[in-house]
mmCIF file of C-alpha atoms in Angstrom:
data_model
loop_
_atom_site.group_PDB
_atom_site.id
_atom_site.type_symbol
_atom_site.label_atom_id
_atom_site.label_comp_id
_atom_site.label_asym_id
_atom_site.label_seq_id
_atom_site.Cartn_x
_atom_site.Cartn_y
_atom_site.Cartn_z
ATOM 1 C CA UNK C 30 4.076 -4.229 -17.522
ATOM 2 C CA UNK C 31 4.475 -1.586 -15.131
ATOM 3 C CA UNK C 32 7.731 -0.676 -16.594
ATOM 4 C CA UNK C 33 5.700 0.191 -19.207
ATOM 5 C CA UNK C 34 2.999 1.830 -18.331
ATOM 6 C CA UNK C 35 5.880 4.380 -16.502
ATOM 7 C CA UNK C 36 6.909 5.097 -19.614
ATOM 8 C CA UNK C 37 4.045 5.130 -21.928
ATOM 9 C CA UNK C 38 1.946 7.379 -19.457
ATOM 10 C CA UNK C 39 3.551 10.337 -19.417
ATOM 11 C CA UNK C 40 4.666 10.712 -22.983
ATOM 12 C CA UNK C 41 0.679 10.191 -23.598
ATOM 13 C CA UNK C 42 0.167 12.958 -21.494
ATOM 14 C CA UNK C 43 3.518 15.259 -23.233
ATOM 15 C CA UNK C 44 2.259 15.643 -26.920
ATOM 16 C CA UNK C 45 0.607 17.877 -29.107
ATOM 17 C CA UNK C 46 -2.797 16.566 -28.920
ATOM 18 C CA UNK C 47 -3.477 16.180 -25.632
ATOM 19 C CA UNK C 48 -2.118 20.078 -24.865
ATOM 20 C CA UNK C 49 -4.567 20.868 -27.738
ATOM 21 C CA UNK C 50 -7.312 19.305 -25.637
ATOM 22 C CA UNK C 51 -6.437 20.960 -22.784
ATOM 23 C CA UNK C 52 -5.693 24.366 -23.779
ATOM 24 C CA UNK C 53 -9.434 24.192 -25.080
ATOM 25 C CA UNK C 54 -10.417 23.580 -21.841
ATOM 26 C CA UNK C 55 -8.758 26.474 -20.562
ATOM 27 C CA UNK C 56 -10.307 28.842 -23.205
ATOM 28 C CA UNK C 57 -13.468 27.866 -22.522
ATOM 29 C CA UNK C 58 -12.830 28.788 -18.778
ATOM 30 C CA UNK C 59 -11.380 32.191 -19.822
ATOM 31 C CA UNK C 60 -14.058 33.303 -21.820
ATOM 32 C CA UNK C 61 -16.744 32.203 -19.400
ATOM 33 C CA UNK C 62 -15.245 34.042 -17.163
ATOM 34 C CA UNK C 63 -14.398 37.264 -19.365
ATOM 35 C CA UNK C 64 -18.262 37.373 -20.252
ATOM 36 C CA UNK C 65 -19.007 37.799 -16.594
ATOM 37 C CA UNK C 66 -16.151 40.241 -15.920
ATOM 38 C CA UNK C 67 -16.691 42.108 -19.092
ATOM 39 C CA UNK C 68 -20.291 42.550 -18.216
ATOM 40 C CA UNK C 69 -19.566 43.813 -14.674
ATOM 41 C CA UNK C 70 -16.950 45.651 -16.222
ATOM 42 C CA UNK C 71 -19.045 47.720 -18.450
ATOM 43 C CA UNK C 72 -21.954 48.643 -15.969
ATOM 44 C CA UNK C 73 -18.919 50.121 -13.455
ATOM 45 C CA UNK C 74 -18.112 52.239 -16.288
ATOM 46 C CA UNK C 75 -21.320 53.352 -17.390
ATOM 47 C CA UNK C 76 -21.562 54.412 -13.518
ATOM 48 C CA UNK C 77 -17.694 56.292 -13.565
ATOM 49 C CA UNK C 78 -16.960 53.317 -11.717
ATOM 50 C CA UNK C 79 -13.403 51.453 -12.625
ATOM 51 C CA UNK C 80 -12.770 47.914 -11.775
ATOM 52 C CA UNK C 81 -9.072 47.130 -11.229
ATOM 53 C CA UNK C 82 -7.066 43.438 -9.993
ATOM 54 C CA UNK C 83 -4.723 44.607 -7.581
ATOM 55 C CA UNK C 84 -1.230 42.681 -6.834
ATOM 56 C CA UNK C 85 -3.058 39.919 -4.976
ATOM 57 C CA UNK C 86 -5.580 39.179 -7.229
ATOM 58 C CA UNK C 87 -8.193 40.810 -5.524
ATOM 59 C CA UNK C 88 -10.974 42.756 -7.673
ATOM 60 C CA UNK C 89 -11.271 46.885 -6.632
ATOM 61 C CA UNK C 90 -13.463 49.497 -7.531
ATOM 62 C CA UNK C 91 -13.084 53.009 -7.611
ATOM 63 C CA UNK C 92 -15.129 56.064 -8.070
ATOM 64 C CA UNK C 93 -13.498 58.344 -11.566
ATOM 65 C CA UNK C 94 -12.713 61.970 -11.962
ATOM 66 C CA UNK C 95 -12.927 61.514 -15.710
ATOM 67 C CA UNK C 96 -9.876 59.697 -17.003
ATOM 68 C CA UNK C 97 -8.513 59.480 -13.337
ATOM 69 C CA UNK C 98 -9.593 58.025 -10.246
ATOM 70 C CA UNK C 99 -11.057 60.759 -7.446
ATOM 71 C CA UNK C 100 -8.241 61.653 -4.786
ATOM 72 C CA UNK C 101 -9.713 62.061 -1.297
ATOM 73 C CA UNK C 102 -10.223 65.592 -1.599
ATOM 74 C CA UNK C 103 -11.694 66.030 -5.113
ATOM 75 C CA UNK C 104 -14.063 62.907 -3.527
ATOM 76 C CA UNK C 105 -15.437 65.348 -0.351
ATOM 77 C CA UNK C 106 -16.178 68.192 -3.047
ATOM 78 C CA UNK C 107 -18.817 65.708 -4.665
ATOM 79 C CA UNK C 108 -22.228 66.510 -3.276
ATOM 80 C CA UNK C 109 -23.917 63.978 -0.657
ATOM 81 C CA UNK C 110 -26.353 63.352 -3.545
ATOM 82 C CA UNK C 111 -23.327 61.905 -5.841
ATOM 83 C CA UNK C 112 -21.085 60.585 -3.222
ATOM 84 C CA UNK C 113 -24.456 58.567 -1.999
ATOM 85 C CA UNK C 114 -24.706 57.563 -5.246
ATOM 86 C CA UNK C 115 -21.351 56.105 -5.788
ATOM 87 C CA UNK C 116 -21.375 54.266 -2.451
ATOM 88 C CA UNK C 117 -24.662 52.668 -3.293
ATOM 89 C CA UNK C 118 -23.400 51.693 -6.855
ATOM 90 C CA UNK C 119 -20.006 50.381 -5.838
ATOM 91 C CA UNK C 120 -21.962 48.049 -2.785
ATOM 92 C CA UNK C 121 -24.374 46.831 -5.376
ATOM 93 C CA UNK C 122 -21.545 46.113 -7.743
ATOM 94 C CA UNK C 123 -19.569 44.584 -4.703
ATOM 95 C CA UNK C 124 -22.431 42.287 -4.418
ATOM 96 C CA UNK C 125 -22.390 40.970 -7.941
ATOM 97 C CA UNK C 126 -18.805 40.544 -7.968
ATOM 98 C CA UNK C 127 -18.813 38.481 -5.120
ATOM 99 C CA UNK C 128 -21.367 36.354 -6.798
ATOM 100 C CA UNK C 129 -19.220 36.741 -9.697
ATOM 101 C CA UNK C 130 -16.056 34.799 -7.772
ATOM 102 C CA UNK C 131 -18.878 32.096 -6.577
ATOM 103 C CA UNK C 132 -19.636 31.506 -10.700
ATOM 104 C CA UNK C 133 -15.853 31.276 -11.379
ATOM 105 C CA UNK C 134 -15.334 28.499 -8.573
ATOM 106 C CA UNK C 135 -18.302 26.861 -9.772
ATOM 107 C CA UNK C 136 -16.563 27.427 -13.308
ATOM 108 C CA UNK C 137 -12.860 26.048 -12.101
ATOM 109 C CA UNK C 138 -14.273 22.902 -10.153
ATOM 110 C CA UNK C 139 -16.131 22.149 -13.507
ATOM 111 C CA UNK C 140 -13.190 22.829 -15.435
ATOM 112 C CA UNK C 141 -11.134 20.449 -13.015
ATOM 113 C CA UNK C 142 -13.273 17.610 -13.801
ATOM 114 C CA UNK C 143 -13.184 17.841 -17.702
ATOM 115 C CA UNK C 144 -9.590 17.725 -17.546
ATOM 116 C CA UNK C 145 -9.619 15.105 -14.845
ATOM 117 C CA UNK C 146 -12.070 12.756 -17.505
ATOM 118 C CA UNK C 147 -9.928 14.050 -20.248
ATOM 119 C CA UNK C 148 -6.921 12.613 -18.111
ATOM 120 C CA UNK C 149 -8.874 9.619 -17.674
ATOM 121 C CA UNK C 150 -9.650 9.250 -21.145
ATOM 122 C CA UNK C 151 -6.089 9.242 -22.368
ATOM 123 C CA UNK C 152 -5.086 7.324 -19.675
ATOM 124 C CA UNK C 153 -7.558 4.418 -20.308
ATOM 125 C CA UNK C 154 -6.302 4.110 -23.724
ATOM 126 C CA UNK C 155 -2.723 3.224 -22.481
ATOM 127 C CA UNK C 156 -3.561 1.059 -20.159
ATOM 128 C CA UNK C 157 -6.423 -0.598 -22.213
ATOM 129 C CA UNK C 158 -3.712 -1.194 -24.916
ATOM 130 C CA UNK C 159 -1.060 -1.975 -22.839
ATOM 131 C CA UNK C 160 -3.364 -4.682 -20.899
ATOM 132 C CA UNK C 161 -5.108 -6.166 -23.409
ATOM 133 C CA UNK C 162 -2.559 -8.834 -24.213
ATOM 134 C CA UNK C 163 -2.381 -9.737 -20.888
ATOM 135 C CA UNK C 164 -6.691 -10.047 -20.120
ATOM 136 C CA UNK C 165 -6.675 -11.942 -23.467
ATOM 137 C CA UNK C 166 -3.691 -14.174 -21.876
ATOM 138 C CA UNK C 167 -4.939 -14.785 -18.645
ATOM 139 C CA UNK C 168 -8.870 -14.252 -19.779
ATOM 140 C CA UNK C 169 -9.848 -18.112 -18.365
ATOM 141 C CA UNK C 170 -8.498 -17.627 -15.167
ATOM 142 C CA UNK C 171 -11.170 -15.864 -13.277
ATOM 143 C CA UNK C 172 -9.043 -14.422 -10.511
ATOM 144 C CA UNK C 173 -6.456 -12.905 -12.744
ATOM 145 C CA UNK C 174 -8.951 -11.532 -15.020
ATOM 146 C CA UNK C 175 -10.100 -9.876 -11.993
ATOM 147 C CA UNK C 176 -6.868 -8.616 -10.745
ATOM 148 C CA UNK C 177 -6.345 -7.184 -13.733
ATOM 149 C CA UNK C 178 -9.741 -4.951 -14.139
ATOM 150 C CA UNK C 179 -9.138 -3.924 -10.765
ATOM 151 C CA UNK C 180 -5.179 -2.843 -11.423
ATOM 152 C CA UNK C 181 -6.431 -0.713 -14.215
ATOM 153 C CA UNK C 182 -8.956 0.978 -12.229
ATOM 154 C CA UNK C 183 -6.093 1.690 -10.079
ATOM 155 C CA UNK C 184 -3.825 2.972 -11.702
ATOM 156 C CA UNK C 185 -6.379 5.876 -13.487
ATOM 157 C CA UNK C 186 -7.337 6.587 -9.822
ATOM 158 C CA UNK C 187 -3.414 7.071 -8.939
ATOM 159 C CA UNK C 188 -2.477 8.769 -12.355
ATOM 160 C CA UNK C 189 -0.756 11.438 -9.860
ATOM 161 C CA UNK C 190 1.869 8.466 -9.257
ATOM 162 C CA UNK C 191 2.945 8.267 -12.917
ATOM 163 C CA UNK C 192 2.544 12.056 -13.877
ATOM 164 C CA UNK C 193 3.727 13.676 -10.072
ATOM 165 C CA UNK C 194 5.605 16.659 -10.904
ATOM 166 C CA UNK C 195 6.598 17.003 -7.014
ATOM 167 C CA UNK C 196 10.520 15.722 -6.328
ATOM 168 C CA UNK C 197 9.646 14.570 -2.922
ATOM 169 C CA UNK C 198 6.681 12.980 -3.489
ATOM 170 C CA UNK C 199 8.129 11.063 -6.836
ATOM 171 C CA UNK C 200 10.668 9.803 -4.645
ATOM 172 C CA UNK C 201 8.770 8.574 -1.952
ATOM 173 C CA UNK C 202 6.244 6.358 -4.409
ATOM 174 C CA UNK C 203 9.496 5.113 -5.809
ATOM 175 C CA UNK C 204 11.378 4.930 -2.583
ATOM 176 C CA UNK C 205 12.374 0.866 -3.346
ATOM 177 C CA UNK C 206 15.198 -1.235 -4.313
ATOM 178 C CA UNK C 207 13.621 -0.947 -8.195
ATOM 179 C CA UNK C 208 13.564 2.831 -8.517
ATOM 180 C CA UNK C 209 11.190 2.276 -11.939
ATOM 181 C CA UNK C 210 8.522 0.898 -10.309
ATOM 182 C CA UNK C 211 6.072 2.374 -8.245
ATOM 183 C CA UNK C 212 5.884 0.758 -4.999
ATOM 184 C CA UNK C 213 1.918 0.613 -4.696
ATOM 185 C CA UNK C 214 2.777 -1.951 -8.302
ATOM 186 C CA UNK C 215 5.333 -3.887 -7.293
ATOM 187 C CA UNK C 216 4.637 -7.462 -6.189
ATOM 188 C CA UNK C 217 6.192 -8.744 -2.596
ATOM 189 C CA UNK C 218 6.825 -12.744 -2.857
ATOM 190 C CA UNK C 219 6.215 -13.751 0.874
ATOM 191 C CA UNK C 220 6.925 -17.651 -0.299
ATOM 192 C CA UNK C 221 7.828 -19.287 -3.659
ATOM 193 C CA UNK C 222 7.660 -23.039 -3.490
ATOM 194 C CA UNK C 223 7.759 -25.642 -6.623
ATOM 195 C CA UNK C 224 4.333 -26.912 -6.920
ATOM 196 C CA UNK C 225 5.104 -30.152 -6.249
ATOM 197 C CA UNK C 226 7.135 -29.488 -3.128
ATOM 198 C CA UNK C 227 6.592 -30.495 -0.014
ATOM 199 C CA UNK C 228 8.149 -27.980 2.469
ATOM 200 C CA UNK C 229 9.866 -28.754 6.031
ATOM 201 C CA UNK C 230 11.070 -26.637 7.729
ATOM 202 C CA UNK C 231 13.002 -26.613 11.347
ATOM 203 C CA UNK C 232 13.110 -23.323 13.289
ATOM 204 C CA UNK C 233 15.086 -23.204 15.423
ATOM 205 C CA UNK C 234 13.991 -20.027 17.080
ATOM 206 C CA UNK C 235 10.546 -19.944 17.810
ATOM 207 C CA UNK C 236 10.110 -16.180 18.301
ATOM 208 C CA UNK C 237 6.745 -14.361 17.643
ATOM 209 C CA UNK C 238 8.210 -12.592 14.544
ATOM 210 C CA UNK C 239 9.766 -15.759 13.091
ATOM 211 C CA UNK C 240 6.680 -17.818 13.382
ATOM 212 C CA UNK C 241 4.220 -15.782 12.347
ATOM 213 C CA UNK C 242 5.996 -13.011 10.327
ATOM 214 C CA UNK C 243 5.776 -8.720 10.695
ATOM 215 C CA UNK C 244 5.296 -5.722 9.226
ATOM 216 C CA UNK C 245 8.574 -3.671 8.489
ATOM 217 C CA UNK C 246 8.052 0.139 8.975
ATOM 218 C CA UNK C 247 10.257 2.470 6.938
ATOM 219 C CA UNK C 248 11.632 6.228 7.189
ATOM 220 C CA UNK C 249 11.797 9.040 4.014
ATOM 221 C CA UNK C 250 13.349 11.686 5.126
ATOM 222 C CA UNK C 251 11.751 11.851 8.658
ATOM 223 C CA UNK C 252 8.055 9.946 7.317
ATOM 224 C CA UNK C 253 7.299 6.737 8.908
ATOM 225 C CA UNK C 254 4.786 4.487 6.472
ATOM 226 C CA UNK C 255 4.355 0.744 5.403
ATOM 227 C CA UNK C 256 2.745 -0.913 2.816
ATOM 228 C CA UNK C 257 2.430 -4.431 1.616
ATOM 229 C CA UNK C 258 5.933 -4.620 0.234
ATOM 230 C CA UNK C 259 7.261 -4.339 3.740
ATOM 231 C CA UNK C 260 5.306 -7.453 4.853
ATOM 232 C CA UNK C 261 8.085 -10.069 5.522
ATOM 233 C CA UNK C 262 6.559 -14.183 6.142
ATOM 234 C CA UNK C 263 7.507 -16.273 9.053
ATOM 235 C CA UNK C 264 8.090 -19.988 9.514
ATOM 236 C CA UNK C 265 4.475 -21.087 9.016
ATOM 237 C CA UNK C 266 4.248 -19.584 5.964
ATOM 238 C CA UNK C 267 7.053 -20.936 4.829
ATOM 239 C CA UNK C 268 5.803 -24.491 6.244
ATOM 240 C CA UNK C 269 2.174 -24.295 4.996
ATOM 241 C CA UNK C 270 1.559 -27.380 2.719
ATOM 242 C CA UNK C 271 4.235 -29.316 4.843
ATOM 243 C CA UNK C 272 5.518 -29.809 7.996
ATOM 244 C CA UNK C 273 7.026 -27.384 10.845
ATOM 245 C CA UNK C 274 9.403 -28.551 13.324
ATOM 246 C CA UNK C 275 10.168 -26.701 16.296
ATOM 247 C CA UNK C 276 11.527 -27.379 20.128
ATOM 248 C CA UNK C 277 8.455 -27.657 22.445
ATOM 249 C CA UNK C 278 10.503 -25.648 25.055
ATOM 250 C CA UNK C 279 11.515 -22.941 22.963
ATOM 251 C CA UNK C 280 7.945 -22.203 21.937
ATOM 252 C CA UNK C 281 6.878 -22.216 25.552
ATOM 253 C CA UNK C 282 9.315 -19.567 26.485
ATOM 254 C CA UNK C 283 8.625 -17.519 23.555
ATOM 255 C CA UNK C 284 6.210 -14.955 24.769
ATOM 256 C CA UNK C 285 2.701 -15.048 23.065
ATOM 257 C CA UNK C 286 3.826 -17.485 20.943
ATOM 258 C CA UNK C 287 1.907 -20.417 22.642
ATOM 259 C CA UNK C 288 -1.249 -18.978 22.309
ATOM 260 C CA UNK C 289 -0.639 -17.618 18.897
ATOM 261 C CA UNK C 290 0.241 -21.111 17.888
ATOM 262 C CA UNK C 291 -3.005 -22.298 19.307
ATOM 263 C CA UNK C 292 -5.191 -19.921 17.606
ATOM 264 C CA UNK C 293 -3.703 -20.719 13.928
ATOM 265 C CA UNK C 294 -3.968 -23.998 14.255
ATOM 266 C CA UNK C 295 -7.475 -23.976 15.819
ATOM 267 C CA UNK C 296 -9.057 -21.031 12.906
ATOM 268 C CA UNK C 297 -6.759 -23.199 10.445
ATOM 269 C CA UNK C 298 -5.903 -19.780 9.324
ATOM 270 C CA UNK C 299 -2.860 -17.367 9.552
ATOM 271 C CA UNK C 300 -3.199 -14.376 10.578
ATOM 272 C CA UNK C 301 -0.255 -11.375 10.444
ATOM 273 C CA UNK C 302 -0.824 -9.284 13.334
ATOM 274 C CA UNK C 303 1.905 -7.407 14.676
ATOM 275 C CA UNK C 304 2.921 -8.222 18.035
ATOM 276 C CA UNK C 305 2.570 -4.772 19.643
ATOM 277 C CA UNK C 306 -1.152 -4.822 18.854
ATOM 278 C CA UNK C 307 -1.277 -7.880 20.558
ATOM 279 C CA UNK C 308 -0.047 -6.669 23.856
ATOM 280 C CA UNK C 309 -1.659 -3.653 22.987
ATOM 281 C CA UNK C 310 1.887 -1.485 23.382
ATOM 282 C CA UNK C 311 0.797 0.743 20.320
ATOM 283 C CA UNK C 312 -2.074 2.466 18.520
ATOM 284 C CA UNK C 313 -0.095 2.989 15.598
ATOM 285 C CA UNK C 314 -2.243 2.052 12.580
ATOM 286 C CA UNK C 315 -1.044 -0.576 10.402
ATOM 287 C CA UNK C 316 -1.952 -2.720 7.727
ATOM 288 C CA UNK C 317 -4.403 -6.210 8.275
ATOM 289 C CA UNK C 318 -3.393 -8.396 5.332
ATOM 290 C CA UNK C 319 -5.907 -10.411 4.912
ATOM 291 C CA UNK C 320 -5.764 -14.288 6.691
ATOM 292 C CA UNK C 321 -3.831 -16.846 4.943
ATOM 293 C CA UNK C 322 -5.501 -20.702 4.946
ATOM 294 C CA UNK C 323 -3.133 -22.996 6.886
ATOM 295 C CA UNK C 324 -2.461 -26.327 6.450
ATOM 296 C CA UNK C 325 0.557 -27.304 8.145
ATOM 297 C CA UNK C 326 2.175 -30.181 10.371
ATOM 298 C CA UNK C 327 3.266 -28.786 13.682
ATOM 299 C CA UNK C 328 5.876 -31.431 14.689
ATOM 300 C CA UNK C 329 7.105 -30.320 18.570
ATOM 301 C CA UNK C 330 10.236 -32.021 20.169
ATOM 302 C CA UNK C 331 10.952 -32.573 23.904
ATOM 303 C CA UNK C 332 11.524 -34.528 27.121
ATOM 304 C CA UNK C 333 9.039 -36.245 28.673
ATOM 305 C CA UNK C 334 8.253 -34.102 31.202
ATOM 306 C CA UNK C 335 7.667 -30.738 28.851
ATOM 307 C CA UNK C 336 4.976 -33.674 27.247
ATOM 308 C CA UNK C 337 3.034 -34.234 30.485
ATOM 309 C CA UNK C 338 2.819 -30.718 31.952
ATOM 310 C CA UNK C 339 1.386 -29.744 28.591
ATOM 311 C CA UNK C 340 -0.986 -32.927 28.814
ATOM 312 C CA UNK C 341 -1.818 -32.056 32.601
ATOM 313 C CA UNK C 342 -2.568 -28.135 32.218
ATOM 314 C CA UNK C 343 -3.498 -27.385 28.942
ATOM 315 C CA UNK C 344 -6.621 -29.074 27.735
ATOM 316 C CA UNK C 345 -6.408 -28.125 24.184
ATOM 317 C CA UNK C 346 -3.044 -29.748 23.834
ATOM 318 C CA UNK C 347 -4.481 -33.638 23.213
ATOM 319 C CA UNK C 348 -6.925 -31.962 20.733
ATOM 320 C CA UNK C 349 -4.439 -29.822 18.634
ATOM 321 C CA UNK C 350 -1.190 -32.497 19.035
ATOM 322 C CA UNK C 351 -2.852 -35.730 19.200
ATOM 323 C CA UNK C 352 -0.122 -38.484 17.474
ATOM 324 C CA UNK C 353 2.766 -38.964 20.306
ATOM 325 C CA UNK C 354 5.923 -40.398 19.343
ATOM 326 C CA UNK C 355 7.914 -41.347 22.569
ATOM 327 C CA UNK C 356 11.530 -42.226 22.321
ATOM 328 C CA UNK C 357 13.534 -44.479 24.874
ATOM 329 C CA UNK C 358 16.729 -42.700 25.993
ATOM 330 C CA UNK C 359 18.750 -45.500 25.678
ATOM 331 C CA UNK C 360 18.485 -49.264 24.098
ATOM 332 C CA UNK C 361 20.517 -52.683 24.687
ATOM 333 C CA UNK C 362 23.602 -52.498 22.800
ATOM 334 C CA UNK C 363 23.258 -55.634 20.878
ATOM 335 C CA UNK C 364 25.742 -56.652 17.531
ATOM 336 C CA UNK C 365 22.077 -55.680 15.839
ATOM 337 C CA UNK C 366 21.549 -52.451 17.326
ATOM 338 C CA UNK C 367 25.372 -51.575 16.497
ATOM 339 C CA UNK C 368 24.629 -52.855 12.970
ATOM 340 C CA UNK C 369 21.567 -50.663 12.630
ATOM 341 C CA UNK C 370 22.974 -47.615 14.564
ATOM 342 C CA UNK C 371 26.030 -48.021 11.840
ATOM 343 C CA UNK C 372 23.478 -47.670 9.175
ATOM 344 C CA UNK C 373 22.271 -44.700 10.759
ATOM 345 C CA UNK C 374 25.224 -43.039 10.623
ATOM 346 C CA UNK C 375 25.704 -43.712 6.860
ATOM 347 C CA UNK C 376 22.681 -42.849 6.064
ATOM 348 C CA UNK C 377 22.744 -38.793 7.787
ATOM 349 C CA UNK C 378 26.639 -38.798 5.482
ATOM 350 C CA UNK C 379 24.840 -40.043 2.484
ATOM 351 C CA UNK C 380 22.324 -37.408 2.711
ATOM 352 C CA UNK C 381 24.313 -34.631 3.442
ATOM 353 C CA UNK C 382 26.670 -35.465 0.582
ATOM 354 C CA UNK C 383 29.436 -35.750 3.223
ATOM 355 C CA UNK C 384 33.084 -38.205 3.707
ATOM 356 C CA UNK C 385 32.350 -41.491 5.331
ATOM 357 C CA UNK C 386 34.018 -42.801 8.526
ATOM 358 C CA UNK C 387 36.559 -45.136 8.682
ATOM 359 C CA UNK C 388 35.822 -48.206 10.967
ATOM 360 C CA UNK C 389 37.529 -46.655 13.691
ATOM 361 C CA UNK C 390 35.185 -43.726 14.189
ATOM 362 C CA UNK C 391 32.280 -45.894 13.822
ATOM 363 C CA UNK C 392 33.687 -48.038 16.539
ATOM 364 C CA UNK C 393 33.976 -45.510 19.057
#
């Protein structure tokens, strides 16, 4: 789609037709104007009075000897009576032009937004055409349907990204991996699961960043930004549907991550916040994607002890964790509990699609 759209836009935009359109715009802005200047024009010169455009653009008037402009000299031999009378002509003249330049602004911001709706105009057809398929595809599914309306508002309020004539601006809203796409279009995958999966997942570092996930930050030649596609997911989005397995005292030791743990679980929501606005370490803005609905199995392993220090000091422990599994750390070694612990064995090789041991090894 958008590969498209990148390059349907701006051959919509390079044609005949649309350069016809415009350059009427632009002649309607030029004679406007030229009405206004012509008429100021010719009451300077029924006064002696010429009106110039000097290198930079700025209007001067000047008081004529006949065909030539008065020197200084040939100016003091005029009476008071006529040199009064210039003065007061060239101020009132002054005053009209500058009224004048307040018309032509009024003129150029008008002109601006015909060819902005112009731009919109031929843009909508594009996109209208090249979305159409897609709305009549997707037109039961409410949510699509309203992704794509809002997309194609979008893009005609960014046209600048598809038609930017600016090198280091094209390359910054390209600046990805897929240099055709815009980045504000493309679409960042934070987990793809098969429907009927049912995800677990171990992690083995519990870190605040690994749990929860962050927000990359990225340089262009000296500019530090982010956007969406720099979002990366952690292990409970990864987990969410299924079950999370993690080391009780590796989550404890993690810094913030205890808490943050807590909160998710309690809000049954996940939010990705990045850690330094947590601590409050930096006013940087950032992005706030919006909270993710959790519904995930927090499975923590541990000794004994780690289970009764959480029981004894944190209160909302029994009501977030409240099945306990307890494990004995050792069991009679009976000819059933060899059998079984055999089976054990064989069943971890099976699994892991690995050799079986010989009797020997099981033995030992």
């Amino acid at each position: 789609l958008m590969k498209r759209l990148v390059k349907s836009l701006p051959l919509a935009f390079d044609n005949e037709m649309y350069y016809s359109r415009a350059d009427k715009l632009k002649q309607q802005l030029a004679e406007k104007q030229g009405e206004i200047l012509q008429a100021i024009s010719s009451q300077a010169q029924a006064n002696n009075i010429s009106v110039t455009v000097t290198a930079q653009g700025e209007y001067q008037m000047v008081a004529m000897n006949g065909e030539q402009p008065h020197t200084e000299e040939s100016f003091q031999a005029l009476s008071e009576q006529e040199q009064n009378h210039f003065e007061q002509v060239i101020n009132a003249l002054e005053a009209e032009l500058r009224g004048m330049i307040r018309q032509f602004t009024e003129f150029e911001e008008a002109f601006s937004d015909k060819l902005q709706k112009l731009d919109e105009e031929v843009a909508q057809e594009v996109v209208s055409h090249v979305l159409k398929p897609l709305k009549i595809q997707y037109g039961k599914i409410s949510e699509a349907k309203h992704y794509l309306t809002a997309l194609q508002k979008d893009i005609l309020e960014n046209l600048d990204i598809f038609l930017e004539d600016n090198e280091e601006q094209l390359a910054l809203a390209y600046a990805s991996l897929d240099k055709k796409m815009p980045r504000r279009y493309q679409i960042n995958v934070l987990v793809a699961q098969d429907e009927h999966a049912f995800p677990i997942v171990v992690e083995e570092s519990p870190t605040y960043h690994n749990l929860f996930g962050y927000i990359e930050n990225a340089t262009f030649k000296g500019t530090v930004f982010t956007d969406y596609s720099l979002i990366r997911p952690g292990s409970l989005h990864r987990a969410n549907g299924g079950v999370l397995l993690m080391d009780a005292v590796k989550v404890l030791e993690r810094p913030y991550v205890w808490d943050g743990l807590k909160r998710a679980l309690r809000a049954r929501e996940l939010n990705l916040n990045s850690l330094e606005r947590e601590v409050t370490l930096s006013g940087v803005v950032s992005l706030e994607p919006e909270a993710i609905p959790l519904d995930v199995k927090i499975i923590l392993f541990g000794d004994y002890q780690t289970y009764q220090l959480l029981q004894h000091y944190d209160p909302e422990f029994g009501e977030l964790f409240r099945v306990t599994a307890d494990f004995e750390d050792d069991m009679p070694r009976t000819e059933q509990s060899e059998e079984q612990y055999a089976k054990f064995i064989a069943s971890i090789i099976q699994d892991n699609n690995m050799l079986h041991c010989d009797r020997k090894a099981i033995a030992r």
